[in-house]
Short mmCIF file of C-alpha atoms (C1' of nucleotides) in Angstrom, two decimals:
data_model
loop_
_atom_site.label_atom_id
_atom_site.label_comp_id
_atom_site.label_asym_id
_atom_site.label_seq_id
_atom_site.Cartn_x
_atom_site.Cartn_y
_atom_site.Cartn_z
CA UNK L 235 3.89 -28.07 -14.58
CA UNK L 236 6.68 -27.12 -12.20
CA UNK L 237 8.76 -29.66 -10.36
CA UNK L 238 5.42 -30.82 -8.96
CA UNK L 239 6.49 -30.64 -5.34
CA UNK L 240 3.31 -29.75 -3.54
CA UNK L 241 4.32 -26.21 -2.69
CA UNK L 242 8.01 -25.76 -3.31
CA UNK L 243 9.57 -22.41 -2.47
CA UNK L 244 10.94 -20.34 -5.34
CA UNK L 245 14.40 -21.17 -6.57
CA UNK L 246 15.94 -17.93 -5.40
CA UNK L 247 14.80 -18.61 -1.85
CA UNK L 248 16.32 -22.05 -1.89
CA UNK L 249 19.61 -20.66 -3.07
CA UNK L 250 19.46 -18.01 -0.37
CA UNK L 251 18.67 -20.68 2.20
CA UNK L 252 21.66 -22.77 1.14
CA UNK L 253 23.95 -19.80 1.52
CA UNK L 254 22.41 -18.82 4.82
CA UNK L 255 22.93 -22.34 6.12
CA UNK L 256 26.56 -22.31 5.00
CA UNK L 257 27.06 -19.11 6.94
CA UNK L 258 25.18 -20.29 10.03
CA UNK L 259 27.14 -23.52 10.14
CA UNK L 260 30.41 -21.67 10.07
CA UNK L 261 31.36 -23.12 6.72
CA UNK L 262 31.54 -19.51 5.62
CA UNK L 263 32.47 -17.03 8.28
CA UNK L 264 33.11 -13.34 8.88
CA UNK L 265 34.82 -11.72 5.94
CA UNK L 266 34.77 -14.84 3.77
CA UNK L 267 33.82 -14.58 0.17
CA UNK L 268 30.38 -15.89 -0.76
CA UNK L 269 29.76 -17.52 -4.17
CA UNK L 270 29.02 -14.70 -6.61
CA UNK L 271 26.49 -14.31 -9.39
CA UNK L 272 28.45 -16.31 -11.93
CA UNK L 273 29.08 -19.12 -9.47
CA UNK L 274 25.42 -19.38 -8.61
CA UNK L 275 24.37 -19.30 -12.27
CA UNK L 276 26.58 -22.28 -13.02
CA UNK L 277 25.98 -24.20 -9.84
CA UNK L 278 22.19 -23.92 -9.87
CA UNK L 279 21.77 -23.50 -13.65
CA UNK L 280 19.68 -20.34 -13.34
CA UNK L 281 19.60 -17.00 -15.11
CA UNK L 282 21.60 -14.13 -13.78
CA UNK L 283 18.57 -12.27 -12.44
CA UNK L 284 17.67 -15.26 -10.31
CA UNK L 285 21.15 -15.52 -8.85
CA UNK L 286 21.05 -11.80 -8.14
CA UNK L 287 17.69 -12.10 -6.45
CA UNK L 288 19.02 -14.79 -4.15
CA UNK L 289 21.95 -12.61 -3.16
CA UNK L 290 19.69 -9.60 -2.68
CA UNK L 291 17.75 -11.53 -0.05
CA UNK L 292 20.87 -11.98 2.04
CA UNK L 293 21.99 -8.43 1.39
CA UNK L 294 18.69 -7.06 2.64
CA UNK L 295 18.95 -9.28 5.70
CA UNK L 296 22.23 -7.61 6.42
CA UNK L 297 24.23 -10.83 6.64
CA UNK L 298 26.24 -10.23 3.49
CA UNK L 299 27.66 -7.22 1.59
CA UNK L 300 28.30 -6.86 -2.11
CA UNK L 301 31.41 -4.98 -3.19
CA UNK L 302 31.42 -3.91 -6.78
CA UNK L 303 34.16 -5.34 -8.90
CA UNK L 304 35.23 -7.62 -6.10
CA UNK L 305 32.64 -10.00 -4.74
CA UNK L 306 30.12 -10.73 -2.02
CA UNK L 307 31.30 -11.21 1.53
CA UNK L 308 29.98 -12.32 4.91
CA UNK L 309 29.51 -9.31 7.12
CA UNK L 310 31.30 -8.88 10.39
CA UNK L 311 29.42 -7.58 13.39
CA UNK L 312 31.27 -6.04 16.31
CA UNK L 313 28.94 -3.74 18.22
CA UNK L 314 29.67 -1.17 20.89
CA UNK L 315 27.86 -1.41 24.21
CA UNK L 316 26.01 1.75 25.16
CA UNK L 317 25.00 1.70 28.80
CA UNK L 318 21.96 3.91 29.34
CA UNK L 319 21.94 4.81 33.04
CA UNK L 320 25.62 4.48 33.87
CA UNK L 321 26.82 6.79 31.13
CA UNK L 322 24.51 9.51 32.33
CA UNK L 323 25.42 9.31 36.00
CA UNK L 324 26.07 12.70 37.50
CA UNK L 325 29.64 11.87 38.50
CA UNK L 326 30.58 11.56 34.90
CA UNK L 327 29.63 14.92 33.52
CA UNK L 328 30.11 16.77 36.77
CA UNK L 329 33.77 15.79 36.63
CA UNK L 330 34.26 17.33 33.26
CA UNK L 331 33.92 14.46 30.83
CA UNK L 332 31.50 14.57 27.96
CA UNK L 333 28.96 11.79 28.30
CA UNK L 334 29.81 10.02 25.09
CA UNK L 335 33.29 9.50 26.45
CA UNK L 336 31.72 6.93 28.73
CA UNK L 337 30.96 4.67 25.81
CA UNK L 338 34.38 4.01 24.48
CA UNK L 339 37.16 4.58 26.91
CA UNK L 340 40.40 5.35 25.12
CA UNK L 341 39.04 4.58 21.69
CA UNK L 342 39.05 7.16 18.94
CA UNK L 343 35.62 8.69 19.43
CA UNK L 344 35.23 12.07 17.79
CA UNK L 345 32.51 14.45 16.69
CA UNK L 346 31.94 15.75 13.24
CA UNK L 347 29.96 18.12 11.01
CA UNK L 348 28.56 20.21 13.84
CA UNK L 349 25.74 22.60 13.12
CA UNK L 350 24.29 24.97 15.69
CA UNK L 351 21.45 27.46 15.46
CA UNK L 352 18.06 28.61 16.62
CA UNK L 353 15.00 27.11 14.94
CA UNK L 354 11.28 26.74 15.51
CA UNK L 355 10.71 23.49 17.41
CA UNK L 356 9.22 20.59 15.45
CA UNK L 357 5.99 19.32 16.91
CA UNK L 358 7.34 16.27 18.79
CA UNK L 359 10.15 18.36 20.26
CA UNK L 360 8.00 21.17 21.60
CA UNK L 361 5.74 18.53 23.09
CA UNK L 362 8.63 16.76 24.80
CA UNK L 363 9.99 20.05 26.15
CA UNK L 364 6.59 21.22 27.30
CA UNK L 365 6.79 24.34 25.11
CA UNK L 366 4.15 25.92 22.88
CA UNK L 367 4.12 24.75 19.27
CA UNK L 368 6.96 26.09 17.12
CA UNK L 369 8.62 27.74 20.11
CA UNK L 370 12.22 28.91 19.49
CA UNK L 371 14.81 26.32 20.45
CA UNK L 372 18.54 25.97 20.15
CA UNK L 373 19.43 23.05 17.94
CA UNK L 374 22.79 21.28 17.93
CA UNK L 375 23.36 18.67 15.20
CA UNK L 376 26.44 16.51 15.18
CA UNK L 377 27.81 13.19 14.07
CA UNK L 378 29.91 10.78 16.11
CA UNK L 379 32.65 8.63 14.71
CA UNK L 380 34.53 5.79 16.30
CA UNK L 381 37.86 4.94 14.75
CA UNK L 382 36.80 7.00 11.78
CA UNK L 383 33.59 5.08 11.25
CA UNK L 384 30.38 7.12 11.61
CA UNK L 385 28.26 5.58 14.34
CA UNK L 386 25.46 7.97 15.18
CA UNK L 387 23.76 11.23 14.36
CA UNK L 388 22.51 13.35 17.21
CA UNK L 389 20.42 16.49 17.45
CA UNK L 390 19.90 18.26 20.76
CA UNK L 391 17.16 20.77 21.40
CA UNK L 392 17.04 23.21 24.32
CA UNK L 393 14.69 26.09 25.03
CA UNK L 394 16.28 29.09 23.31
CA UNK L 395 15.95 31.40 26.30
CA UNK L 396 17.62 28.88 28.57
CA UNK L 397 20.64 28.44 26.35
CA UNK L 398 21.04 32.10 25.33
CA UNK L 399 24.43 33.56 26.14
CA UNK L 400 25.96 30.33 27.44
CA UNK L 401 28.57 27.96 26.05
CA UNK L 402 25.71 25.67 25.09
CA UNK L 403 25.45 27.68 21.91
CA UNK L 404 29.15 27.29 21.14
CA UNK L 405 30.81 24.53 19.15
CA UNK L 406 32.85 23.68 22.23
CA UNK L 407 30.53 23.47 25.21
CA UNK L 408 33.39 23.22 27.67
CA UNK L 409 34.28 20.63 30.32
CA UNK L 410 31.40 18.30 31.13
CA UNK L 411 29.43 19.43 28.11
CA UNK L 412 25.87 20.69 27.96
CA UNK L 413 24.79 19.04 31.16
CA UNK L 414 27.53 20.67 33.22
CA UNK L 415 26.48 24.08 31.78
CA UNK L 416 22.86 23.39 32.67
CA UNK L 417 23.94 22.53 36.19
CA UNK L 418 25.69 25.92 36.46
CA UNK L 419 22.37 27.52 35.56
CA UNK L 420 20.66 25.64 38.36
CA UNK L 421 19.00 23.35 35.85
CA UNK L 422 20.97 20.17 36.36
CA UNK L 423 19.37 17.12 34.77
CA UNK L 424 18.17 14.69 37.40
CA UNK L 425 15.90 12.32 35.48
CA UNK L 426 16.06 10.90 32.00
CA UNK L 427 13.67 9.06 29.81
CA UNK L 428 14.72 7.33 26.63
CA UNK L 429 12.34 6.17 23.92
CA UNK L 430 13.61 3.64 21.41
CA UNK L 431 12.24 2.92 17.96
CA UNK L 432 13.61 0.81 15.12
CA UNK L 433 13.24 1.35 11.42
CA UNK L 434 15.07 1.16 8.13
CA UNK L 435 17.16 4.25 7.36
CA UNK L 436 16.35 7.01 4.89
CA UNK L 437 18.73 7.49 1.95
CA UNK L 438 20.23 10.50 3.72
CA UNK L 439 21.03 8.38 6.75
CA UNK L 440 22.47 5.61 4.61
CA UNK L 441 24.82 8.22 3.27
CA UNK L 442 25.76 9.97 6.49
CA UNK L 443 26.26 6.77 8.47
CA UNK L 444 27.78 4.75 5.61
CA UNK L 445 25.18 2.05 6.11
CA UNK L 446 25.06 -0.96 3.87
CA UNK L 447 21.78 -2.42 2.73
CA UNK L 448 19.91 -4.43 5.32
CA UNK L 449 21.10 -2.35 8.26
CA UNK L 450 18.33 -0.96 10.47
CA UNK L 451 18.77 2.13 12.61
CA UNK L 452 17.80 2.82 16.20
CA UNK L 453 16.06 6.08 17.01
CA UNK L 454 16.67 7.11 20.58
CA UNK L 455 14.76 10.11 21.91
CA UNK L 456 16.12 11.19 25.26
CA UNK L 457 14.48 13.81 27.44
CA UNK L 458 16.45 15.31 30.32
CA UNK L 459 14.40 16.58 33.28
CA UNK L 460 15.45 18.62 36.30
CA UNK L 461 14.73 17.52 39.86
CA UNK L 462 11.61 19.69 39.59
CA UNK L 463 10.61 17.65 36.53
CA UNK L 464 10.87 20.36 33.96
CA UNK L 465 12.32 19.26 30.64
CA UNK L 466 15.54 21.07 29.78
CA UNK L 467 16.86 19.12 26.82
CA UNK L 468 15.70 16.67 24.20
CA UNK L 469 18.27 14.66 22.28
CA UNK L 470 17.19 12.86 19.14
CA UNK L 471 19.74 10.25 18.10
CA UNK L 472 19.96 7.91 15.16
CA UNK L 473 22.31 4.99 15.70
CA UNK L 474 23.75 2.52 13.25
CA UNK L 475 21.88 -0.58 14.33
CA UNK L 476 24.78 -2.87 13.52
CA UNK L 477 27.13 -0.87 15.70
CA UNK L 478 25.36 -0.84 19.05
CA UNK L 479 24.05 -2.89 21.91
CA UNK L 480 21.95 -0.80 24.26
CA UNK L 481 21.91 -1.70 27.92
CA UNK L 482 19.59 -0.56 30.67
CA UNK L 483 19.69 -1.54 34.35
CA UNK L 484 16.89 -0.90 36.81
CA UNK L 485 15.32 -2.22 39.97
CA UNK L 486 12.02 -3.97 40.63
CA UNK U 2 25.20 8.29 -23.95
CA UNK U 3 22.89 8.55 -20.96
CA UNK U 4 21.01 11.70 -20.11
CA UNK U 5 24.49 13.22 -19.72
CA UNK U 6 23.91 14.53 -16.22
CA UNK U 7 27.35 14.39 -14.67
CA UNK U 8 26.55 11.67 -12.17
CA UNK U 9 22.84 11.01 -12.26
CA UNK U 10 21.43 8.37 -9.94
CA UNK U 11 19.95 5.26 -11.53
CA UNK U 12 16.41 5.51 -12.81
CA UNK U 13 14.97 3.12 -10.25
CA UNK U 14 16.29 5.28 -7.43
CA UNK U 15 14.74 8.37 -8.89
CA UNK U 16 11.41 6.65 -9.17
CA UNK U 17 11.72 5.45 -5.59
CA UNK U 18 12.62 8.97 -4.51
CA UNK U 19 9.55 10.41 -6.22
CA UNK U 20 7.31 7.95 -4.45
CA UNK U 21 9.04 8.50 -1.13
CA UNK U 22 8.55 12.23 -1.50
CA UNK U 23 4.88 11.77 -2.30
CA UNK U 24 4.50 9.75 0.88
CA UNK U 25 6.54 12.13 3.03
CA UNK U 26 4.55 15.12 1.81
CA UNK U 27 1.29 13.46 2.74
CA UNK U 28 0.16 13.31 -0.87
CA UNK U 29 -0.03 9.59 -0.25
CA UNK U 30 -0.80 8.53 3.27
CA UNK U 31 -1.37 5.48 5.46
CA UNK U 32 -3.21 2.76 3.61
CA UNK U 33 -3.30 4.60 0.30
CA UNK U 34 -2.54 2.78 -2.85
CA UNK U 35 0.83 3.51 -4.45
CA UNK U 36 1.26 3.48 -8.24
CA UNK U 37 1.89 -0.15 -9.24
CA UNK U 38 4.28 -1.75 -11.67
CA UNK U 39 2.17 -1.04 -14.74
CA UNK U 40 1.62 2.57 -13.72
CA UNK U 41 5.32 3.14 -13.27
CA UNK U 42 6.19 1.45 -16.57
CA UNK U 43 3.91 3.81 -18.43
CA UNK U 44 4.67 6.94 -16.47
CA UNK U 45 8.45 6.62 -16.57
CA UNK U 46 8.67 4.60 -19.79
CA UNK U 47 10.81 1.87 -18.23
CA UNK U 48 10.83 -1.91 -18.36
CA UNK U 49 8.94 -3.88 -15.81
CA UNK U 50 12.05 -5.02 -13.94
CA UNK U 51 13.04 -1.40 -13.39
CA UNK U 52 9.63 -0.48 -12.01
CA UNK U 53 9.81 -3.52 -9.74
CA UNK U 54 13.25 -2.55 -8.54
CA UNK U 55 12.01 0.90 -7.59
CA UNK U 56 9.16 -0.60 -5.59
CA UNK U 57 11.48 -3.12 -3.96
CA UNK U 58 13.53 -0.25 -2.55
CA UNK U 59 10.51 1.12 -0.71
CA UNK U 60 9.40 -2.34 0.32
CA UNK U 61 12.78 -3.07 1.88
CA UNK U 62 12.66 0.26 3.66
CA UNK U 63 9.42 -0.85 5.20
CA UNK U 64 7.40 2.13 3.98
CA UNK U 65 5.12 0.22 1.62
CA UNK U 66 3.77 -3.32 1.34
CA UNK U 67 2.96 -5.25 -1.81
CA UNK U 68 -0.18 -7.36 -1.80
CA UNK U 69 -0.36 -9.90 -4.54
CA UNK U 70 -3.24 -9.53 -6.91
CA UNK U 71 -4.17 -6.24 -5.35
CA UNK U 72 -1.54 -3.52 -5.32
CA UNK U 73 1.10 -1.70 -3.33
CA UNK U 74 0.08 0.32 -0.28
CA UNK U 75 1.55 2.79 2.17
CA UNK U 76 2.16 1.02 5.46
CA UNK U 77 0.50 2.09 8.65
CA UNK U 78 2.53 2.21 11.81
CA UNK U 79 0.88 2.12 15.21
CA UNK U 80 3.32 0.90 17.81
CA UNK U 81 2.77 -0.20 21.37
CA UNK U 82 4.73 1.45 24.14
CA UNK U 83 6.66 -0.96 26.32
CA UNK U 84 7.85 0.67 29.47
CA UNK U 85 10.95 -1.11 30.81
CA UNK U 86 11.16 -0.24 34.50
CA UNK U 87 7.53 0.45 35.27
CA UNK U 88 6.20 -2.80 33.90
CA UNK U 89 8.61 -4.74 36.09
CA UNK U 90 7.87 -2.91 39.31
CA UNK U 91 7.34 -5.26 42.22
CA UNK U 92 3.82 -4.04 42.91
CA UNK U 93 2.70 -5.34 39.59
CA UNK U 94 3.62 -8.98 39.80
CA UNK U 95 3.30 -9.16 43.54
CA UNK U 96 -0.38 -8.30 43.15
CA UNK U 97 -1.02 -11.18 40.84
CA UNK U 98 -0.81 -9.72 37.37
CA UNK U 99 1.46 -11.12 34.73
CA UNK U 100 3.99 -8.51 33.68
CA UNK U 101 2.98 -8.33 30.08
CA UNK U 102 -0.46 -7.23 31.22
CA UNK U 103 1.19 -3.93 32.05
CA UNK U 104 1.79 -3.18 28.41
CA UNK U 105 -1.69 -3.18 27.10
CA UNK U 106 -4.35 -2.64 29.66
CA UNK U 107 -7.66 -4.05 28.52
CA UNK U 108 -6.48 -4.93 25.07
CA UNK U 109 -6.60 -8.46 23.76
CA UNK U 110 -3.15 -9.64 24.74
CA UNK U 111 -2.80 -13.40 24.73
CA UNK U 112 -0.10 -16.06 24.70
CA UNK U 113 0.33 -18.74 22.15
CA UNK U 114 2.22 -21.88 21.13
CA UNK U 115 3.76 -22.51 24.52
CA UNK U 116 6.58 -25.00 24.82
CA UNK U 117 8.17 -25.98 28.11
CA UNK U 118 10.99 -28.35 28.90
CA UNK U 119 14.45 -28.91 30.28
CA UNK U 120 17.40 -28.35 27.96
CA UNK U 121 21.14 -27.80 28.14
CA UNK U 122 21.78 -24.07 28.36
CA UNK U 123 23.14 -22.37 25.23
CA UNK U 124 26.43 -20.61 25.81
CA UNK U 125 25.14 -17.03 26.18
CA UNK U 126 22.43 -18.20 28.57
CA UNK U 127 24.66 -20.14 30.92
CA UNK U 128 26.97 -17.15 30.97
CA UNK U 129 24.14 -14.76 31.85
CA UNK U 130 22.88 -17.09 34.57
CA UNK U 131 26.36 -17.68 35.97
CA UNK U 132 26.07 -21.43 35.43
CA UNK U 133 28.62 -23.89 34.01
CA UNK U 134 28.46 -24.45 30.26
CA UNK U 135 25.53 -26.57 29.08
CA UNK U 136 24.02 -26.69 32.57
CA UNK U 137 20.43 -27.97 32.71
CA UNK U 138 17.87 -25.19 32.53
CA UNK U 139 14.11 -24.97 32.28
CA UNK U 140 13.10 -23.33 29.03
CA UNK U 141 9.73 -21.70 28.40
CA UNK U 142 9.00 -20.58 24.82
CA UNK U 143 5.91 -18.61 23.96
CA UNK U 144 4.46 -16.13 21.55
CA UNK U 145 2.43 -13.04 22.42
CA UNK U 146 -0.40 -11.71 20.33
CA UNK U 147 -2.24 -8.44 20.59
CA UNK U 148 -5.66 -8.32 19.00
CA UNK U 149 -4.71 -11.49 17.19
CA UNK U 150 -1.56 -10.04 15.71
CA UNK U 151 1.69 -11.74 16.78
CA UNK U 152 3.92 -9.18 18.45
CA UNK U 153 6.78 -10.97 20.11
CA UNK U 154 8.48 -14.28 20.74
CA UNK U 155 9.89 -14.93 24.19
CA UNK U 156 12.02 -17.66 25.71
CA UNK U 157 12.72 -17.77 29.43
CA UNK U 158 15.51 -19.77 30.99
CA UNK U 159 15.79 -20.65 34.68
CA UNK U 160 18.21 -22.95 36.51
CA UNK U 161 16.55 -26.38 36.41
CA UNK U 162 17.04 -27.12 40.11
CA UNK U 163 15.48 -23.82 41.07
CA UNK U 164 12.34 -24.39 39.03
CA UNK U 165 11.93 -28.09 39.78
CA UNK U 166 8.59 -29.01 41.31
CA UNK U 167 7.10 -25.52 41.10
CA UNK U 168 4.41 -23.98 38.91
CA UNK U 169 7.21 -22.39 36.89
CA UNK U 170 7.33 -25.64 34.93
CA UNK U 171 3.59 -25.56 34.25
CA UNK U 172 1.82 -23.96 31.31
CA UNK U 173 -0.07 -21.79 33.78
CA UNK U 174 2.38 -20.32 36.24
CA UNK U 175 -0.38 -18.95 38.47
CA UNK U 176 -1.14 -15.45 39.72
CA UNK U 177 1.73 -13.03 39.26
CA UNK U 178 3.57 -15.43 36.97
CA UNK U 179 7.13 -16.66 37.25
CA UNK U 180 8.35 -13.76 39.33
CA UNK U 181 5.73 -14.29 42.02
CA UNK U 182 6.74 -17.98 42.19
CA UNK U 183 10.39 -17.01 42.52
CA UNK U 184 9.47 -14.67 45.34
CA UNK U 185 7.78 -17.54 47.16
CA UNK U 186 11.05 -19.43 46.92
CA UNK U 187 12.88 -16.54 48.51
CA UNK U 188 14.41 -15.62 45.15
CA UNK U 189 12.44 -12.51 44.29
CA UNK U 190 13.92 -10.52 41.42
CA UNK U 191 15.24 -7.18 42.63
CA UNK U 192 17.38 -5.95 39.75
CA UNK U 193 17.03 -6.24 36.01
CA UNK U 194 19.30 -5.59 33.11
CA UNK U 195 18.08 -5.44 29.55
CA UNK U 196 20.30 -5.63 26.49
CA UNK U 197 18.89 -4.48 23.18
CA UNK U 198 20.07 -5.37 19.70
CA UNK U 199 18.54 -4.73 16.29
CA UNK U 200 18.73 -6.84 13.18
CA UNK U 201 16.75 -8.10 10.25
CA UNK U 202 14.66 -11.18 11.03
CA UNK U 203 15.37 -14.76 10.01
CA UNK U 204 12.85 -16.46 7.70
CA UNK U 205 11.47 -18.37 10.69
CA UNK U 206 10.81 -15.12 12.52
CA UNK U 207 9.23 -13.57 9.44
CA UNK U 208 6.85 -16.47 9.52
CA UNK U 209 6.09 -16.61 13.23
CA UNK U 210 5.65 -12.85 13.61
CA UNK U 211 3.96 -12.29 10.24
CA UNK U 212 6.54 -9.68 9.35
CA UNK U 213 6.52 -7.96 6.01
CA UNK U 214 9.72 -7.18 4.17
CA UNK U 215 11.70 -4.26 5.51
CA UNK U 216 10.68 -4.83 9.13
CA UNK U 217 13.59 -5.14 11.57
CA UNK U 218 13.28 -6.96 14.88
CA UNK U 219 14.43 -6.01 18.36
CA UNK U 220 16.25 -8.59 20.44
CA UNK U 221 15.83 -7.92 24.14
CA UNK U 222 17.83 -10.03 26.56
CA UNK U 223 16.66 -9.48 30.12
CA UNK U 224 18.42 -10.89 33.15
CA UNK U 225 16.62 -10.92 36.52
CA UNK U 226 18.81 -10.76 39.61
CA UNK U 227 17.94 -11.23 43.27
CA UNK U 228 18.81 -8.66 45.92
CA UNK U 229 21.95 -10.76 46.51
CA UNK U 230 22.76 -10.31 42.82
CA UNK U 231 22.41 -13.89 41.75
CA UNK U 232 20.79 -14.35 38.35
CA UNK U 233 17.54 -16.31 38.55
CA UNK U 234 16.06 -15.88 35.08
CA UNK U 235 17.06 -14.86 31.59
CA UNK U 236 14.39 -13.90 29.09
CA UNK U 237 15.29 -13.69 25.44
CA UNK U 238 12.67 -11.79 23.46
CA UNK U 239 12.29 -11.00 19.80
CA UNK U 240 9.93 -8.12 19.09
CA UNK U 241 8.33 -6.98 15.89
CA UNK U 242 10.23 -3.73 15.37
CA UNK U 243 7.26 -2.01 13.78
CA UNK U 244 5.05 -2.81 16.74
CA UNK U 245 6.97 -1.39 19.67
CA UNK U 246 8.40 1.72 21.24
CA UNK U 247 10.65 0.87 24.16
CA UNK U 248 10.86 3.30 27.04
CA UNK U 249 13.33 3.48 29.90
CA UNK U 250 13.38 5.99 32.75
CA UNK U 251 16.31 6.49 35.08
CA UNK U 252 18.02 9.07 37.26
CA UNK U 253 21.30 10.89 36.90
"C1'" DC N 249 -11.84 -12.65 -16.13
"C1'" DA N 250 -9.02 -8.62 -16.21
"C1'" DG N 251 -5.42 -6.79 -13.51
"C1'" DT N 252 -2.08 -7.28 -9.89
"C1'" DG N 253 2.24 -8.71 -8.05
"C1'" DG N 254 5.79 -13.05 -8.03
"C1'" DT N 255 9.09 -15.68 -10.47
"C1'" DC N 256 12.22 -16.52 -14.23
"C1'" DT N 257 14.85 -16.35 -18.77
"C1'" DA N 258 18.34 -14.39 -22.06
"C1'" DG N 259 20.25 -11.12 -23.44
"C1'" DA N 260 22.90 -5.95 -23.13
"C1'" DC N 261 26.10 -2.17 -21.57
"C1'" DC N 262 28.40 -0.08 -17.68
"C1'" DA N 263 31.75 1.02 -13.65
"C1'" DC N 264 34.68 -0.79 -10.83
"C1'" DT N 265 38.47 -4.06 -8.70
"C1'" DA N 266 42.24 -6.78 -8.83
"C1'" DC N 267 46.01 -8.62 -11.01
"C1'" DT X 101 42.32 -7.04 -19.10
"C1'" DA X 102 39.41 -10.45 -17.08
"C1'" DG X 103 36.01 -10.79 -13.75
"C1'" DT X 104 32.93 -8.65 -10.54
"C1'" DG X 105 28.62 -6.50 -9.26
"C1'" DG X 106 25.03 -2.53 -10.98
"C1'" DT X 107 21.56 -1.20 -14.15
"C1'" DC X 108 18.27 -2.10 -17.73
"C1'" DT X 109 15.35 -4.19 -21.59
"C1'" DA X 110 11.76 -7.32 -23.49
"C1'" DG X 111 9.81 -10.82 -23.19
"C1'" DA X 112 7.24 -15.32 -20.54
"C1'" DC X 113 4.18 -18.01 -17.33
"C1'" DC X 114 2.19 -18.17 -12.79
"C1'" DA X 115 -0.97 -17.36 -8.49
"C1'" DC X 116 -3.76 -14.48 -6.58
"C1'" DT X 117 -7.45 -10.57 -5.83
"C1'" DG X 118 -11.19 -8.23 -7.11
"C1'" DG X 119 -15.33 -6.96 -9.30
#
DNA sequence: CAGTGGTCTAGACCACTAC
DNA sequence: TAGTGGTCTAGACCACTGG
């Protein structure tokens, strides 16, 4: 017979709950060291696996990180605000700034591991662009870092014939970026739609974004449309969920 | 000496990777049964804890669910599209429909466990409403279900003096809901801003939303402003991340 | 009632960090 | 070098699901 409480939660959950409460109450705060495996084994008189299981709960909730050889620590959370409409206003890119420069004025935002080439469009991309299945598209993959920390992965797709022979196919797309080049072609984006999904990251994403366990990612799929409502670009982004707050403003 | 590969990943990761690949390739698909602990122990000749650890990776990624006494299954994912701007268009609530009815026409959307009362505003709420700290506000908590499945938790806050003596304080707010009542008071919402965050759920939310492990939640904080830009309502929502796609449309 | 996943113990060896 | 977390074994008892 167990402790004979009518329906007591498992030990590891109670330990996790104690730690969670200590964090919520401020008794332990950002960056503080959390009691480790050995501490918990002594304090609660449990086996190592049980102590580990308790910690793994908090790790998978993303409120704590384990650092090998060192200890377990309360995670800090300092997200960047990403303003949907404002950052895509025409004034911005028509004056020669790349749109991601709107996110973090003056901070060390930089792009990384760029890859450009023509491919056959995946199904959801050809659909979004209104092209036949597997139509040729120009794909631009890149990674954004802020202060050295990887924040998001982004892949743009444009109809191959539209982009052919322009700076859109170059590593440096020039002042104002892709959207300014599209405008020069008479295909300036006028409307945007963004679709947002949440999920846990794949191992590849964990690696490329340096995610710790318990960190979800945001998938943002943005479609850029001209004034005539033809789709000229689709941008598929994967954001570190602990690094962003998304903001959207609109009218009734 | 281990298998002497220079830097081979741990066994449990390799097992997880095999299963992930089988799912990605379609060899195993939605609802299918995944090899269980005993299968993995035999097939890979590992101890039970190792097989469990491999499965726990996939469970925490949200790609499979474990059902006690039965087995482990590939999760199905069928999200609901929630259209930010459109669902809040004035025509909708001014014609007597509650705004959440815009999400799921004809489907069994219903509200649940409603709780209404005056409280002192939490810090982030008083800030959003432009009120002094701990000002009195009317709070409305509720839960939404679709086809019986809980989908989101929502808590609205309105300045107490504004809501006093109106149907906003009632369980049934009448045709068109809160926003129609505000309009009658000459405080019709004209602008909205929504802030989106992602995180792993608390145990309470796991319970109230029936979330399985590896499911993140979306926090949406919406502020409703009048044409004169005074904030009249703040709605703090927590959505089941596996149940929603958020969509926002806007112009350049 | 056989099989499943859930919890827990008591060990072991390893890689890494910090002093 | 002492202490940390990471991986792994070989058991045990339990609650639950399914035929």
